[in-house]
PDB file of C-alpha atoms in Angstrom:
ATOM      1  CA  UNK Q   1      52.607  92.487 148.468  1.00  0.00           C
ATOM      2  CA  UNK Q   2      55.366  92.886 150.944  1.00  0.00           C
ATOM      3  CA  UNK Q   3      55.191  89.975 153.842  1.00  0.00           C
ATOM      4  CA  UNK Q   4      56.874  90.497 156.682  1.00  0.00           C
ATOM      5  CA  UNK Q   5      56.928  89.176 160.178  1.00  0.00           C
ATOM      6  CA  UNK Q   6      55.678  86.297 161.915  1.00  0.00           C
ATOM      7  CA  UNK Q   7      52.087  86.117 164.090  1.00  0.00           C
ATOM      8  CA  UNK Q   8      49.312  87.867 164.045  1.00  0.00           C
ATOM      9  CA  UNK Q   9      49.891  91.444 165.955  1.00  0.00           C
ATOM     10  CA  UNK Q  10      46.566  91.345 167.797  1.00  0.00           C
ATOM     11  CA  UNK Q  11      48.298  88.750 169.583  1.00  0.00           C
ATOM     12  CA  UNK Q  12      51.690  89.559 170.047  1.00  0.00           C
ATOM     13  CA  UNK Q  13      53.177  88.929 166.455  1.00  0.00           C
ATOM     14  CA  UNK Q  14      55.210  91.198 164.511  1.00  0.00           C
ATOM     15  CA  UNK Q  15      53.103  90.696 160.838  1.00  0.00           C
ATOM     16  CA  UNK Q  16      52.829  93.259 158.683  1.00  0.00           C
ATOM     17  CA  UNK Q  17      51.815  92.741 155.175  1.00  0.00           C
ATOM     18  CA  UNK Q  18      51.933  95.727 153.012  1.00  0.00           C
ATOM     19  CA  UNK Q  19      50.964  96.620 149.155  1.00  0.00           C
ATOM     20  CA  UNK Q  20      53.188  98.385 146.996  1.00  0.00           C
ATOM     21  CA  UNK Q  21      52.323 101.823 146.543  1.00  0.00           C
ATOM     22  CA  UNK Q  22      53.029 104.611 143.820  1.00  0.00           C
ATOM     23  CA  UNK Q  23      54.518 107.462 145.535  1.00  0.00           C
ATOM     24  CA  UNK Q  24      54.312 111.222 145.108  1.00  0.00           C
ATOM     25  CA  UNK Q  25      57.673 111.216 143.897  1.00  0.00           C
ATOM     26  CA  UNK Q  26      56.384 109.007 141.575  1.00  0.00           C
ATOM     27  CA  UNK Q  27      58.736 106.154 142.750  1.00  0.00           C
ATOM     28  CA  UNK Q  28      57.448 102.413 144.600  1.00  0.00           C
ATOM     29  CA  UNK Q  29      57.211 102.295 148.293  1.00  0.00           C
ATOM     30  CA  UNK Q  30      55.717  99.215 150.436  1.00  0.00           C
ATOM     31  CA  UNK Q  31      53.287 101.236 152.920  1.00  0.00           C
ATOM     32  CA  UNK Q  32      50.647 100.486 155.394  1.00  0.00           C
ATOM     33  CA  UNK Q  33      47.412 100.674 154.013  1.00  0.00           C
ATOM     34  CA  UNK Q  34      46.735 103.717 156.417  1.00  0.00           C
ATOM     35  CA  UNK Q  35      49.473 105.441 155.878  1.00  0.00           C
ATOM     36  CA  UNK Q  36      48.669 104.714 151.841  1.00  0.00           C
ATOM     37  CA  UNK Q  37      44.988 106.336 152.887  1.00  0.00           C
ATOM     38  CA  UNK Q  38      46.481 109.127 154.339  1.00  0.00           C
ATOM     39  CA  UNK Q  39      48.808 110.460 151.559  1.00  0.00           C
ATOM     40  CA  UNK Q  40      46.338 109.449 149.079  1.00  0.00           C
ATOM     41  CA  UNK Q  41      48.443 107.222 147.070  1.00  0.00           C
ATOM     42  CA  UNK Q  42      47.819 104.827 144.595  1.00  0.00           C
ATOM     43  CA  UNK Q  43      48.617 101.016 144.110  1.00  0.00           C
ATOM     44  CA  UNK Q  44      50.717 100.211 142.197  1.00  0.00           C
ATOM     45  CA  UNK Q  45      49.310  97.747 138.973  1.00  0.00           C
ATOM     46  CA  UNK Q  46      52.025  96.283 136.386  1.00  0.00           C
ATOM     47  CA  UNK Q  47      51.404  94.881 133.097  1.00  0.00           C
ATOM     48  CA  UNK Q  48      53.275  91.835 134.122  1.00  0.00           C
ATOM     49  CA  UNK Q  49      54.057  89.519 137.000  1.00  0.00           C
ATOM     50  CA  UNK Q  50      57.983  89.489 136.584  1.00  0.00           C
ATOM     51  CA  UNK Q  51      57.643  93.527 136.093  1.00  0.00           C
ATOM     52  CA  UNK Q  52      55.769  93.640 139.242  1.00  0.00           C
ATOM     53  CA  UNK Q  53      58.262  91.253 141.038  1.00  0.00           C
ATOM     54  CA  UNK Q  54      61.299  93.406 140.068  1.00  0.00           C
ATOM     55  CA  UNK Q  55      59.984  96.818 141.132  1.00  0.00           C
ATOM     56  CA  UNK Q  56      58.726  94.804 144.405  1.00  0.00           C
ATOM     57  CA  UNK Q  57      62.272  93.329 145.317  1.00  0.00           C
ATOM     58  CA  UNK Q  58      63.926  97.150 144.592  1.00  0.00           C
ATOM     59  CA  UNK Q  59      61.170  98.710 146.875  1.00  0.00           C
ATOM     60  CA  UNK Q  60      61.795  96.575 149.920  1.00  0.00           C
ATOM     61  CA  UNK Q  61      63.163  98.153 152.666  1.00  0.00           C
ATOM     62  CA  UNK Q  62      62.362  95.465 155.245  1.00  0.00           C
ATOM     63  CA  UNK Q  63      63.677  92.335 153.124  1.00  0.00           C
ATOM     64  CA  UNK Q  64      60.470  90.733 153.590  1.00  0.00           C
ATOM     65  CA  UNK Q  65      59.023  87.935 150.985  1.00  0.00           C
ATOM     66  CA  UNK Q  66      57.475  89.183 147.526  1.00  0.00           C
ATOM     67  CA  UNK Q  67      54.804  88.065 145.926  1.00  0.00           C
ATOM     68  CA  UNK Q  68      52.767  89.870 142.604  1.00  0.00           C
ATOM     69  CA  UNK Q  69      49.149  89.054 143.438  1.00  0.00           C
ATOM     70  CA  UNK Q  70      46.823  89.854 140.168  1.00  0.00           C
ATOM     71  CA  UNK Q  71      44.034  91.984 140.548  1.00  0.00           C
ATOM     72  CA  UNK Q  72      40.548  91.624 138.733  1.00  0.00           C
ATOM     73  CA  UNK Q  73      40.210  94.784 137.009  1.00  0.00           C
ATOM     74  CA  UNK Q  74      36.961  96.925 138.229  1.00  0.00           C
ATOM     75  CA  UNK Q  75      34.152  96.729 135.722  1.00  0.00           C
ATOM     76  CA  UNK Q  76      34.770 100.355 135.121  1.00  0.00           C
ATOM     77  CA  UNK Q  77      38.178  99.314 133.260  1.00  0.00           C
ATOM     78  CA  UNK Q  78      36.938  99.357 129.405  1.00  0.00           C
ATOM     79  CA  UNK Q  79      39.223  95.907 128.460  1.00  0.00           C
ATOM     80  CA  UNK Q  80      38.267  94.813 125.124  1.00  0.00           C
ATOM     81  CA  UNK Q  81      38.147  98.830 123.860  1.00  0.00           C
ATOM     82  CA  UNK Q  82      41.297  98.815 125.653  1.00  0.00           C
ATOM     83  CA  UNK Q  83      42.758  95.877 123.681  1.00  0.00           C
ATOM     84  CA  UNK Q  84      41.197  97.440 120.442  1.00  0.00           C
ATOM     85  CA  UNK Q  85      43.232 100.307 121.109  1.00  0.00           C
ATOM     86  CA  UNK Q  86      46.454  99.034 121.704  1.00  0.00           C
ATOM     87  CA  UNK Q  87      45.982  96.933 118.686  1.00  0.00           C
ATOM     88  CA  UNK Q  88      45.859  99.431 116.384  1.00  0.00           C
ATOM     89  CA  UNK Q  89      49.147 101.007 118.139  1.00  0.00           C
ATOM     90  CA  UNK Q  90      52.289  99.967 116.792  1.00  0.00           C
ATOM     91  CA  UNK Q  91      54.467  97.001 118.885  1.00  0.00           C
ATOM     92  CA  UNK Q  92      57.506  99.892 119.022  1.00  0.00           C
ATOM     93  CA  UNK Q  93      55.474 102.540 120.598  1.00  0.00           C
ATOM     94  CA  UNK Q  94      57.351 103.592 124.217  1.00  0.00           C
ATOM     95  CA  UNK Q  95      55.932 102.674 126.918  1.00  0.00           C
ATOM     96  CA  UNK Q  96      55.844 106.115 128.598  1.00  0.00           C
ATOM     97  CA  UNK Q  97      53.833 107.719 125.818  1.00  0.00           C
ATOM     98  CA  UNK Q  98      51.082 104.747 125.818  1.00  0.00           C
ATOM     99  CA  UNK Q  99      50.856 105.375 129.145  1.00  0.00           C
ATOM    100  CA  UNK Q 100      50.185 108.738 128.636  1.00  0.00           C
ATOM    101  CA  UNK Q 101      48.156 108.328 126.029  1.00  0.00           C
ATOM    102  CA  UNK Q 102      45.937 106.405 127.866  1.00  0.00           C
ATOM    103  CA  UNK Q 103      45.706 107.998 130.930  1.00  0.00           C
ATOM    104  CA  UNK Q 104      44.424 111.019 128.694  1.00  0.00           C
ATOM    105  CA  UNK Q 105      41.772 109.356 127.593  1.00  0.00           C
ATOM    106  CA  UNK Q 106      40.880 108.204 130.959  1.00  0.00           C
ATOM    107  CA  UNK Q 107      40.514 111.339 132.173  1.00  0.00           C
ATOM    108  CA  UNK Q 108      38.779 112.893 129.033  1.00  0.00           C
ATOM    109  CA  UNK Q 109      36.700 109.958 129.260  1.00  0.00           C
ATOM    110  CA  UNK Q 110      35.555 111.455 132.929  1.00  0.00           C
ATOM    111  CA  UNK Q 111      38.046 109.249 135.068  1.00  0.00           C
ATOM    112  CA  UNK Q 112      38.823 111.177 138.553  1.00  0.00           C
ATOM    113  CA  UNK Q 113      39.726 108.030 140.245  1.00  0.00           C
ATOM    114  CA  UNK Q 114      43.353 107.505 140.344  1.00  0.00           C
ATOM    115  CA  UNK Q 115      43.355 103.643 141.177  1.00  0.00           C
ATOM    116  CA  UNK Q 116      40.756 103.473 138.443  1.00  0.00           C
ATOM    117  CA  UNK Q 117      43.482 105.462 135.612  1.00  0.00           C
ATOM    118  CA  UNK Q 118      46.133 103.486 137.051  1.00  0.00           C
ATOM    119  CA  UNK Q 119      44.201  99.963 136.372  1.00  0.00           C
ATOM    120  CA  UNK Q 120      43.061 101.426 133.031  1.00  0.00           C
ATOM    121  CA  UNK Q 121      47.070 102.253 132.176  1.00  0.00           C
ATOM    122  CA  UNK Q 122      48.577  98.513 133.304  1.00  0.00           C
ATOM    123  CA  UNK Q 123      45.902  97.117 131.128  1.00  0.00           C
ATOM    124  CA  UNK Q 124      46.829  98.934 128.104  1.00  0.00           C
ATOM    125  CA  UNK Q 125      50.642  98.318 128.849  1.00  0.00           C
ATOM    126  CA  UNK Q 126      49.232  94.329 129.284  1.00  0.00           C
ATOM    127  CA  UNK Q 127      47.579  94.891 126.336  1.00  0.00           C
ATOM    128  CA  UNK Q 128      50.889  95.993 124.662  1.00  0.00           C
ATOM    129  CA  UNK Q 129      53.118  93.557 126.324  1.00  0.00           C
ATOM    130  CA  UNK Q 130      51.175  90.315 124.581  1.00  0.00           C
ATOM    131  CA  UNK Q 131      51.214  92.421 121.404  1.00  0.00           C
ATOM    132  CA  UNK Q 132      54.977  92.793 121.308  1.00  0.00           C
ATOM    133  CA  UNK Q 133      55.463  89.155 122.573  1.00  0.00           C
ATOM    134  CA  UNK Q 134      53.655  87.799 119.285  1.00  0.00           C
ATOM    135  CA  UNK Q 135      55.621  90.134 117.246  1.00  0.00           C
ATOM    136  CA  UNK Q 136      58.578  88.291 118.685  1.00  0.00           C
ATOM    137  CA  UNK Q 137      57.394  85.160 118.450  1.00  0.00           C
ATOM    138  CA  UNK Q 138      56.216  85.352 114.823  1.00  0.00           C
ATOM    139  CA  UNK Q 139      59.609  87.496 113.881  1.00  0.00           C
ATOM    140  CA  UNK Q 140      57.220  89.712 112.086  1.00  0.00           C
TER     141      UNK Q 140
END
């Protein structure tokens, strides 16, 4: 979340929070909410805070204050087959193609919701974030 502004605008304020956004272009955007509607974009979900910080701060156009706010995943989001997954994946796979991966199995899975593939792909990038840190941490 982008917030920017002070007061509420009902009453004369200039406040305008808005979410990050995945664009068509495929790039990060902080829209309105209706504007977000309109285009039908997506949300944008990160597997990590400080990931989700750093695309944040390059998105802002209006220098306002950044914050990564976590989202509960919807119960649709298969987690701990998810995790099972990625755990059988090796620690060096790109990013890009478990991504990919796992938006294809989304979909063949009967996934038309984009939020919901998005949510599905952060998790399994999550998923593959804590496996690589205790790679690292164990020097394996």
């Amino acid at each position: 979340m982008e917030f920017y502004g002070q007061g509420d605008p009902y009453f004369g304020g200039t406040a305008a929070d808005w979410a990050l956004y995945k664009t068509e272009d495929g790039g990060h955007a902080f829209i309105s909410a209706a504007d977000a509607q309109r285009r039908k974009l997506v949300r944008a979900y990160f597997p990590t805070e400080a990931e989700a910080e750093k695309a944040g701060a390059a998105a802002s156009t209006r220098k306002g204050s950044i914050s990564a706010l976590p989202v509960k995943p919807r119960l649709e989001v298969p987690t701990a087959q998810i995790s099972w997954i990625v755990g059988n994946k090796h620690v060096g796979e790109a990013d890009g193609e478990l991504a990919e991966d796992f938006a294809d199995r989304a979909k063949r899975a009967g996934a038309a919701d984009a939020d919901l593939i998005a949510q599905i792909v952060a998790d399994a990038l999550a998923c593959h974030r804590a496996n690589q840190a205790l790679v690292a941490h164990f020097r394996l």
